[in-house]
Tab-separated table of C-alpha atoms in Angstrom:
chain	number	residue	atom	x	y	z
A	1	UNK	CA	-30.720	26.720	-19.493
A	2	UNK	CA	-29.582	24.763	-16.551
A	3	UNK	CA	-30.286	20.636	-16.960
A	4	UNK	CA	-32.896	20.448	-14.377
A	5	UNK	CA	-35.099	23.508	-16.521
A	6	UNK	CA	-34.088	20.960	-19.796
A	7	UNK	CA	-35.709	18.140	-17.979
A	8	UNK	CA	-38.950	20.039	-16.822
A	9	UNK	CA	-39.505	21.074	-19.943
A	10	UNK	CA	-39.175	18.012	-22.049
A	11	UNK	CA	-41.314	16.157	-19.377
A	12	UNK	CA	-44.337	19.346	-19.821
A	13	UNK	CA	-43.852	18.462	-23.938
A	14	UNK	CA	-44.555	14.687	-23.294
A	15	UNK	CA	-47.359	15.468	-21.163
A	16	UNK	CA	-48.574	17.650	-23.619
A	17	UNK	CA	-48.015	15.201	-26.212
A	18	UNK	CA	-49.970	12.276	-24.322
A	19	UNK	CA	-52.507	14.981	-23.352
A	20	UNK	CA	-52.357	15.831	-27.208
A	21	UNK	CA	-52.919	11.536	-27.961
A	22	UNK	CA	-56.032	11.703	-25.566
A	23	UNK	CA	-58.018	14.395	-26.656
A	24	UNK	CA	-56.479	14.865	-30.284
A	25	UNK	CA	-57.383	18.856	-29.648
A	26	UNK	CA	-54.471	21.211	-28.560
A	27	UNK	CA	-57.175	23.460	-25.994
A	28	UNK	CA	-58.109	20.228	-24.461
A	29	UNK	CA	-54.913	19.040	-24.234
A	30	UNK	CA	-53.570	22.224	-22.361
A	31	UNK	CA	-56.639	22.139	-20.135
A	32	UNK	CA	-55.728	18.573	-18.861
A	33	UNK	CA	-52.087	18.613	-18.680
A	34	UNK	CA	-52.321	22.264	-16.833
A	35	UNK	CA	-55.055	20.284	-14.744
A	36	UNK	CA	-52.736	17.219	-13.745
A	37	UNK	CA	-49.607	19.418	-13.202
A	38	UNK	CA	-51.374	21.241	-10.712
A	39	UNK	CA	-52.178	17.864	-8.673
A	40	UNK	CA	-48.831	16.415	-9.227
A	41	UNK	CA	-47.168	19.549	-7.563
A	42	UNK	CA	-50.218	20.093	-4.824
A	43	UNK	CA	-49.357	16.169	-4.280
A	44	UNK	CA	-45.434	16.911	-4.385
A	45	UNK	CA	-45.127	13.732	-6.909
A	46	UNK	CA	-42.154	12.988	-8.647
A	47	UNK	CA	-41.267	14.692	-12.137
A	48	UNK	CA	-41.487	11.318	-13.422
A	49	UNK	CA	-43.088	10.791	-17.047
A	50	UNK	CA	-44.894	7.913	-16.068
A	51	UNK	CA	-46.638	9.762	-12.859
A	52	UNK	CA	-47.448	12.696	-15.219
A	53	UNK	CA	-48.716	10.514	-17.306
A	54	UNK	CA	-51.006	8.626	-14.995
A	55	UNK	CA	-52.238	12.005	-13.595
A	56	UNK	CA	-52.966	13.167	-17.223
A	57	UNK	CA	-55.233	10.103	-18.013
A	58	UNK	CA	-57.054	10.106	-14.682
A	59	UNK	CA	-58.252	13.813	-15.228
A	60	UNK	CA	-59.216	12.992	-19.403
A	61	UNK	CA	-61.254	10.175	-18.373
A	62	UNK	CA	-62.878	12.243	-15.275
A	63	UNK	CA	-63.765	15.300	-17.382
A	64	UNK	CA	-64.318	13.701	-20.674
A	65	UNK	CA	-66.417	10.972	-19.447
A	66	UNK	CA	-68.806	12.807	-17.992
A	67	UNK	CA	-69.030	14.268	-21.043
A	68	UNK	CA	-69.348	11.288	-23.165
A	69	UNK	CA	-66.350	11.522	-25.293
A	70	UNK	CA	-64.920	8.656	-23.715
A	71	UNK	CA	-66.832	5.322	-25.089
A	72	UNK	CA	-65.689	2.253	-22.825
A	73	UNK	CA	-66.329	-0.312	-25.171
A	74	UNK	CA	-64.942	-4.342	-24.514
A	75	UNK	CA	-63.235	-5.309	-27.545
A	76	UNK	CA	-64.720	-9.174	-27.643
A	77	UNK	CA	-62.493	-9.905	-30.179
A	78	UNK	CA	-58.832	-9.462	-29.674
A	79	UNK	CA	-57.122	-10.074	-32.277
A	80	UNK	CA	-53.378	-9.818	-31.650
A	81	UNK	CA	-50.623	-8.974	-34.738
A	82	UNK	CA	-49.130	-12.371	-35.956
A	83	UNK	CA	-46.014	-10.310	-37.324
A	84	UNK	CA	-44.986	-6.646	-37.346
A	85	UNK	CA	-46.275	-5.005	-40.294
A	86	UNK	CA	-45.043	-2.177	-42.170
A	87	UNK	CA	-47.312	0.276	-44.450
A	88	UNK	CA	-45.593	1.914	-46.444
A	89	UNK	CA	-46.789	5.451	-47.626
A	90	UNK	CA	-45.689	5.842	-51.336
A	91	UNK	CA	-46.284	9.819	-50.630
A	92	UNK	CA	-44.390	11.639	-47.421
A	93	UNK	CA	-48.076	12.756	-46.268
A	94	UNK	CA	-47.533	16.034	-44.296
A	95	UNK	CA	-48.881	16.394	-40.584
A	96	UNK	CA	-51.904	17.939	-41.922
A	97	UNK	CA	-52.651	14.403	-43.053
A	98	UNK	CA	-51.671	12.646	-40.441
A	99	UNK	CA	-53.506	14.546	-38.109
A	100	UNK	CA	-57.118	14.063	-40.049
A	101	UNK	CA	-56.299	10.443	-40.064
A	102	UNK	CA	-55.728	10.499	-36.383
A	103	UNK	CA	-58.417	12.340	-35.693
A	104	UNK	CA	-60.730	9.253	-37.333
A	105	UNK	CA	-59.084	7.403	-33.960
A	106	UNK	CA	-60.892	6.443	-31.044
A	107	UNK	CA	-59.015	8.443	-28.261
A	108	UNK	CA	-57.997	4.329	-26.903
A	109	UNK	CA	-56.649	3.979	-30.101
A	110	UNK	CA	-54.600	6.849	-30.524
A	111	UNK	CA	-53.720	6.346	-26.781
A	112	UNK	CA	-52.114	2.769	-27.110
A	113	UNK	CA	-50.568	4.280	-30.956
A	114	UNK	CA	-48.747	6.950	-29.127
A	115	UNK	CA	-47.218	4.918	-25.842
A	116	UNK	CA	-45.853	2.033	-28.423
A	117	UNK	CA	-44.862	4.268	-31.373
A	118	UNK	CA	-43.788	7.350	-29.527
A	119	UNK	CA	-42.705	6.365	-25.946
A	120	UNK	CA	-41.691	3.130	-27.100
A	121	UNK	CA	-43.582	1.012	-24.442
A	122	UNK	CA	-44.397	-2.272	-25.164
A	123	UNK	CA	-47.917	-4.233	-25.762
A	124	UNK	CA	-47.335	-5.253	-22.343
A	125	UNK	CA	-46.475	-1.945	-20.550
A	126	UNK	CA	-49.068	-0.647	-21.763
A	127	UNK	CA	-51.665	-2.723	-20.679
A	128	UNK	CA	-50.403	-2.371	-17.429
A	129	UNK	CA	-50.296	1.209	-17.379
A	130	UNK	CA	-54.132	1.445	-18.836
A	131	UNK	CA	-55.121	-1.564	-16.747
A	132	UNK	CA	-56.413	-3.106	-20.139
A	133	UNK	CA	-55.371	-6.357	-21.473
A	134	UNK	CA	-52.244	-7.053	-23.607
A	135	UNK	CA	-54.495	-8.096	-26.327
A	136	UNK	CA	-57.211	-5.582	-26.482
A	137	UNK	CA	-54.290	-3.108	-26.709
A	138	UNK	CA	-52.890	-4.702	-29.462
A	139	UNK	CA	-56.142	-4.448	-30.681
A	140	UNK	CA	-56.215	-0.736	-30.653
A	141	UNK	CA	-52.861	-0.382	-32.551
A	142	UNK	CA	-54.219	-2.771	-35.033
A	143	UNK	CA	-57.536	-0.782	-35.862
A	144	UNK	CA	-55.745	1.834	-35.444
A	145	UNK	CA	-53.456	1.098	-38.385
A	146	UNK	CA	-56.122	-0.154	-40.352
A	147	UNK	CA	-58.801	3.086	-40.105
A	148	UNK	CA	-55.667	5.368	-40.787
A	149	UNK	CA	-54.048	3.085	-43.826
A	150	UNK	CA	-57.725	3.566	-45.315
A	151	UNK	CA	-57.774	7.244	-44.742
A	152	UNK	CA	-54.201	7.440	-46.632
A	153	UNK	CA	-54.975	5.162	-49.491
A	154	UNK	CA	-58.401	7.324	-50.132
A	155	UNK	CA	-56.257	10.341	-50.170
A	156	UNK	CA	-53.922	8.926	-52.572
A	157	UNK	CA	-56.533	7.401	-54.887
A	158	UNK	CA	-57.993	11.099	-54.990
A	159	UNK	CA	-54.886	12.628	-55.797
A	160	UNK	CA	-54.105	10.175	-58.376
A	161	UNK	CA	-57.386	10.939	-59.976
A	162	UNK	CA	-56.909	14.435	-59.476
A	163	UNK	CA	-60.204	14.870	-57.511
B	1	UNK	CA	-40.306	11.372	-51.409
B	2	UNK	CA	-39.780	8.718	-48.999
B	3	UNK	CA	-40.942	5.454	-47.467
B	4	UNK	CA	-41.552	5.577	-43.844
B	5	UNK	CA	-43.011	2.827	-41.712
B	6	UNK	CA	-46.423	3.762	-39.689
B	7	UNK	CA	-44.705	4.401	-36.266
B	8	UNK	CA	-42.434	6.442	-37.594
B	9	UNK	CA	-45.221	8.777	-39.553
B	10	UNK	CA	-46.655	8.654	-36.551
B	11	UNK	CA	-43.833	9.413	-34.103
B	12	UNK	CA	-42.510	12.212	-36.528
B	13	UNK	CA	-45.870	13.911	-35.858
B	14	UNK	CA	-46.120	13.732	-32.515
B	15	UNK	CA	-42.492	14.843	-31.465
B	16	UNK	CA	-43.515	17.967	-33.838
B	17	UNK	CA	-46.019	19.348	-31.290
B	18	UNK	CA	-44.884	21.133	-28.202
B	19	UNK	CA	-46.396	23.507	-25.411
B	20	UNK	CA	-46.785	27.316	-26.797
B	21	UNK	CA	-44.302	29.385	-25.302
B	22	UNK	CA	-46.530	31.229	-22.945
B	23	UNK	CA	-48.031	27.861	-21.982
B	24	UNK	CA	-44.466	26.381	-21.338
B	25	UNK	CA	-44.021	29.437	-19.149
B	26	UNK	CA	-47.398	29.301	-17.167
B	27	UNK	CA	-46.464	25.849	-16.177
B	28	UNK	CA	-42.861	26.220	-15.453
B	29	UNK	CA	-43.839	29.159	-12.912
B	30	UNK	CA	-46.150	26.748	-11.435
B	31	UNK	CA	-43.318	24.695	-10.621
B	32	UNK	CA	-41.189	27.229	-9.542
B	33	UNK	CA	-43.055	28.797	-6.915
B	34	UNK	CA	-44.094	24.749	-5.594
B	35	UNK	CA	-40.173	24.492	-5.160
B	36	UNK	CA	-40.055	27.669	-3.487
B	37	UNK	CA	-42.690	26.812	-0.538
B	38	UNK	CA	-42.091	23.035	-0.726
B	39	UNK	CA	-40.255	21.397	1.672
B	40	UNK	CA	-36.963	20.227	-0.276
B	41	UNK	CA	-35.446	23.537	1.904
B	42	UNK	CA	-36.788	21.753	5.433
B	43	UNK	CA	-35.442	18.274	4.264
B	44	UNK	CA	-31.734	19.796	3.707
B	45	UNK	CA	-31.793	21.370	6.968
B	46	UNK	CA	-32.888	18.644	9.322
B	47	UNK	CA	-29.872	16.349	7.695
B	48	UNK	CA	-27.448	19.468	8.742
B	49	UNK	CA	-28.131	20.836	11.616
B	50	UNK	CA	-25.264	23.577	11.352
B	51	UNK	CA	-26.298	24.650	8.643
B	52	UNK	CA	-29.680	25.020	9.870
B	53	UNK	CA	-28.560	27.539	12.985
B	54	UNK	CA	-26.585	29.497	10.728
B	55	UNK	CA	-29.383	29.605	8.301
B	56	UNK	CA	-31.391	30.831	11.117
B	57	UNK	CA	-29.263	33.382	11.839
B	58	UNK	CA	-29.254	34.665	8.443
B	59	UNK	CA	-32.687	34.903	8.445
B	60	UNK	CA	-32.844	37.146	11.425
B	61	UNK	CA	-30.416	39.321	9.773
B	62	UNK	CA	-32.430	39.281	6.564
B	63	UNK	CA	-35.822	40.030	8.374
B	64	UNK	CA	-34.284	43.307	9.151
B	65	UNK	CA	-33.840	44.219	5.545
B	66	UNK	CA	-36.652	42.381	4.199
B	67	UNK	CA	-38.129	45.431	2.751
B	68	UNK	CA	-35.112	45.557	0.776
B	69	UNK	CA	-35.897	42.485	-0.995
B	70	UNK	CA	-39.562	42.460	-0.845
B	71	UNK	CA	-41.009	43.028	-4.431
B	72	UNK	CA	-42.629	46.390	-4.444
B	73	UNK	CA	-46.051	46.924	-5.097
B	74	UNK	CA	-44.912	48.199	-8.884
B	75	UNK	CA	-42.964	45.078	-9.426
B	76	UNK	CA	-46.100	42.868	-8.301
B	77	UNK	CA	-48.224	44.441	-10.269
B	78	UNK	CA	-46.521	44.532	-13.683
B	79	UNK	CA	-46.316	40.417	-13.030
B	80	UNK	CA	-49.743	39.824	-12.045
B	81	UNK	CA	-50.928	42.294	-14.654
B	82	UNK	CA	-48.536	39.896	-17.613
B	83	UNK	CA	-50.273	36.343	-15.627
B	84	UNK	CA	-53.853	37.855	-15.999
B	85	UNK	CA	-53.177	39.119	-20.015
B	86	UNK	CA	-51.508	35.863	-20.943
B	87	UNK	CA	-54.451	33.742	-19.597
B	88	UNK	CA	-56.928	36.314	-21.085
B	89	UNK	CA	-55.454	36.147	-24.462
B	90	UNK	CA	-54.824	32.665	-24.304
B	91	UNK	CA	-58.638	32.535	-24.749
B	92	UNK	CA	-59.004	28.673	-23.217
B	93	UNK	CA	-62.163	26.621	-23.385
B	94	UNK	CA	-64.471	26.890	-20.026
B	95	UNK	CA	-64.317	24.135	-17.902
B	96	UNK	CA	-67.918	24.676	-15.900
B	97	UNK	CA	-70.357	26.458	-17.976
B	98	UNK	CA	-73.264	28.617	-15.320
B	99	UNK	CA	-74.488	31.853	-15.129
B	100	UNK	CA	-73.895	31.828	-11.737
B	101	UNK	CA	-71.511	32.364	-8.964
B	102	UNK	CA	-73.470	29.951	-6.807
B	103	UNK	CA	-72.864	27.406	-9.227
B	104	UNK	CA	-69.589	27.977	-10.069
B	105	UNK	CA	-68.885	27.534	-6.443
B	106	UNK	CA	-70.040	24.645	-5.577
B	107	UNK	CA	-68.556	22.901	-9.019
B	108	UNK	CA	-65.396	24.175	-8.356
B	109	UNK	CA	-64.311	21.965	-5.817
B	110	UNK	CA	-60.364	22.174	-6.089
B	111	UNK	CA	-60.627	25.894	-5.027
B	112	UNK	CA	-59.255	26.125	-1.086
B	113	UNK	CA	-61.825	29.494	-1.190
B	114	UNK	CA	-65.755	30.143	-1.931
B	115	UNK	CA	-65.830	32.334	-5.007
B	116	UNK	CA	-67.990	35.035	-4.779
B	117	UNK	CA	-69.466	37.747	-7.300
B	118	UNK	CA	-67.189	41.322	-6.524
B	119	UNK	CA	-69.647	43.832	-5.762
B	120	UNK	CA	-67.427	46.338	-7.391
B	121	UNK	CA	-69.114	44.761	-10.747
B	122	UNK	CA	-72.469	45.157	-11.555
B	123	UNK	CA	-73.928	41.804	-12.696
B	124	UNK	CA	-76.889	43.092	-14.557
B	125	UNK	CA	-74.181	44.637	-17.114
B	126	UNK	CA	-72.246	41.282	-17.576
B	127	UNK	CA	-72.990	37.977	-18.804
B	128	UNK	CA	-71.335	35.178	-17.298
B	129	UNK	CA	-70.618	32.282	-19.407
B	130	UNK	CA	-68.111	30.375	-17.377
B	131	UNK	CA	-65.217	29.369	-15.835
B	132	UNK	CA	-61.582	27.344	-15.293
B	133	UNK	CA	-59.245	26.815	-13.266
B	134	UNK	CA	-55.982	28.533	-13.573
B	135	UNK	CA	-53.408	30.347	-11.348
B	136	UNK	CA	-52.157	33.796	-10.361
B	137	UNK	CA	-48.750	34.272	-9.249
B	138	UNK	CA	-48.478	30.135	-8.148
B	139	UNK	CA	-51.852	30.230	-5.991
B	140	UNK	CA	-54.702	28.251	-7.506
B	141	UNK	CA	-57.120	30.574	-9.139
B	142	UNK	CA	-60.722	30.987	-10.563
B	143	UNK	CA	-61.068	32.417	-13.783
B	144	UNK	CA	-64.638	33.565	-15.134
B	145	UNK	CA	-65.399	34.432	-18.112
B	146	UNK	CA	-67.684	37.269	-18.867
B	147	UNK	CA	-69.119	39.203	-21.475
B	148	UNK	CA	-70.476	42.741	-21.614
B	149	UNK	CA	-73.449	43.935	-23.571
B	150	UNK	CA	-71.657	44.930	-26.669
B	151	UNK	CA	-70.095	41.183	-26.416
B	152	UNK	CA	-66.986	41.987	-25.664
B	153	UNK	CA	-64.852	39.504	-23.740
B	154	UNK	CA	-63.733	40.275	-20.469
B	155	UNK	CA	-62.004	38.053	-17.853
B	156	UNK	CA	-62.210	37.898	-13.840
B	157	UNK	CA	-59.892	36.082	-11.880
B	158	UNK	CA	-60.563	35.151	-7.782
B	159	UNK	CA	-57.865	33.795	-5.886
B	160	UNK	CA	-57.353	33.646	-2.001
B	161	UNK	CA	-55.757	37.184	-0.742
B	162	UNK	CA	-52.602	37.300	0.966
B	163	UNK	CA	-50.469	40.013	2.107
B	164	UNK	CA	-48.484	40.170	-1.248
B	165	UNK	CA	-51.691	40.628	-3.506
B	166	UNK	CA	-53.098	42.654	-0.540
B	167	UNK	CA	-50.748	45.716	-1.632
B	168	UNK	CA	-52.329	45.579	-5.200
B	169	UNK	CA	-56.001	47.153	-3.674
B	170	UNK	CA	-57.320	49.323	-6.133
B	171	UNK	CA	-54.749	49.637	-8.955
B	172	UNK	CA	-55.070	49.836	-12.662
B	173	UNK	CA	-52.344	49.248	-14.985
B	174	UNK	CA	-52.783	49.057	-18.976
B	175	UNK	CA	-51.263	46.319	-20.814
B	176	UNK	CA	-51.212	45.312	-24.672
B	177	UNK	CA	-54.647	46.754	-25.404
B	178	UNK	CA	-56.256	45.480	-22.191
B	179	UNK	CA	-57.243	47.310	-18.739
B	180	UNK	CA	-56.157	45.133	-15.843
B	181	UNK	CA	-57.861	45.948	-12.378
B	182	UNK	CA	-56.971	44.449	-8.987
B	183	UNK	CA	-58.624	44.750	-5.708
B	184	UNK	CA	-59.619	43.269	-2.733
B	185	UNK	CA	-62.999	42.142	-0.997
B	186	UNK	CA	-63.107	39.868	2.133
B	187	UNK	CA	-60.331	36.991	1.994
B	188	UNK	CA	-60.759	37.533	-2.100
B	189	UNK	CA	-58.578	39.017	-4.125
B	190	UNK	CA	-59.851	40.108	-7.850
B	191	UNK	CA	-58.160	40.966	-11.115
B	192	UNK	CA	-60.376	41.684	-13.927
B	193	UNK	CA	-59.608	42.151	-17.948
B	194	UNK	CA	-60.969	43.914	-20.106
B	195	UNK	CA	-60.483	45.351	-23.660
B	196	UNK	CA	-60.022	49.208	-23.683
């Protein structure tokens, strides 16, 4: 496989992994990642992550806010991390876990989770990319770590009780 | 066991989905048939014009054997008959749910045609549920959903006819336990699956 098919194709994972962050269903995903490629080639944009990316969340919140899956709600209350914090997961949870605790996510949430943990962009790029505020994105990663921490430790405290 | 921080858990997961295979493949042809009829060939030329006069001449020498080259009407057929399987098995979610054509139509505004019902099909046998957009061989595409009385699952696709897809009127070609039709109406060309 020649570089430039190498490239393509990591760039159509990522889509479909931000897609994937969105919508937190695989159909859906497919649906608006197929749907953005389309425009980015009809548009003859550059096979550029971040313009994929842009075209990806334009088409989620056309489609899925007219379907009200998409709640715009102001986070009043900001509250930005005072230091990086770690949970640590005594158990190596497999993906099946993972992905029920993701799926307890706001699609905001999992959005911002997935730029800063996966694509490694900062509070900062983010909030410039989702034209949302460096704290209210901080926000999201923080209740975002919170709701799936208390998905874990109920797991665990079942499985330690054998229920 | 291990310890692993959050964003890690959470990066391991992600980087452990990818694209199906056939859905890496759908996309990747999109691309490929964009870079065909874009205009990177028209940029190289005007920046050498040399090349662009002998490039000329080549193509006057290659109109005269284009029928070598051409696919054949076999050849296009056995790929639009793989596109129109893969999408039917693929089995994705509706994007506009009607009963109509009308409605499809005018909801369907990325089309560069007017979908219209085939009269080769008669609608008081079929339910129509709904429909998505998709493609067939590059070319943006409608693709309708249907079901017949015994509920089976059957799948219509309506794209814009062009002299390629024009050789495909009236064939039939069986594929992995499907029936795959294509034909012509109008400016519409029509490829319908169908269980056997």
């Amino acid at each position: 496989m020649s570089h430039d098919e190498n490239s393509l194709e990591a760039l159509l994972h990522s889509g479909f992994r931000y897609a994937l962050s969105l919508t937190h269903n695989t159909a859906k995903a497919e649906d608006v990642l197929q749907d953005a490629w389309l425009a980015v080639l009809k548009a003859k944009g550059p096979h550029q992550r971040q313009y994929l990316f842009s075209a990806i969340r334009t088409r989620f919140l056309n489609v899925y806010k007219r379907e009200h899956l998409v709640v715009l709600v102001d986070i009043n209350e900001a509250q930005p991390l005072q230091a990086q914090e770690e949970f640590e997961y005594f158990d190596m949870l497999d993906f099946h876990h993972v992905d029920k605790a993701l799926a307890e996510l706001r699609s905001a949430e999992r959005e911002a989770l997935f730029l800063m943990a996966v694509e490694g962009y900062t509070a900062q790029e983010v909030a410039d990319f989702t034209g949302q505020a460096r704290g209210t994105v901080l926000s999201h990663v923080h209740r975002a770590k919170i709701k799936v921490r208390h998905f874990f430790d109920t797991f665990n405290i079942e499985v330690r009780h054998g229920k | 066991m291990e310890n692993k921080t959050f964003e890690n858990n959470i990066k391991d997961y992600y980087v452990s989905k990818e694209l199906s295979p056939n859905m890496l493949a759908r996309l990747q042809t999109m691309q490929d048939v964009d870079t065909q009829h874009g205009n990177k060939m028209w940029r190289f030329l005007q920046a050498k014009p040399y090349i662009a006069i002998a490039a000329s001449m080549l193509l006057v020498v290659m109109l005269g054997v284009q029928f070598m080259v051409a696919p054949s009407p076999q050849q296009l057929m056995g790929s639009v008959v793989k596109e129109v399987v893969l999408n039917h098995q693929e089995n994705l979610a509706i994007e506009f749910a009607a009963h109509d054509y009308d409605s499809l139509a005018k909801a369907m505004n990325k089309l560069d045609f007017t979908i219209k019902a085939p009269s080769v099909i008669q609608m008081a046998d079929y339910t129509l549920l709904g429909s998505r957009y998709c493609s067939i061989q590059g070319h943006i595409a409608a693709q309708m959903k249907l079901e017949d009385k015994q509920g089976k699952a059957m799948t219509l696709y309506i794209t814009r006819l062009n002299d390629d897809l024009a050789m495909l009127q009236g064939k039939q070609q069986q594929h992995k336990q499907l029936q795959v039709k294509t034909w012509y109406e109008g400016e519409l060309f029509y490829s319908l699956a169908y269980p056997k």
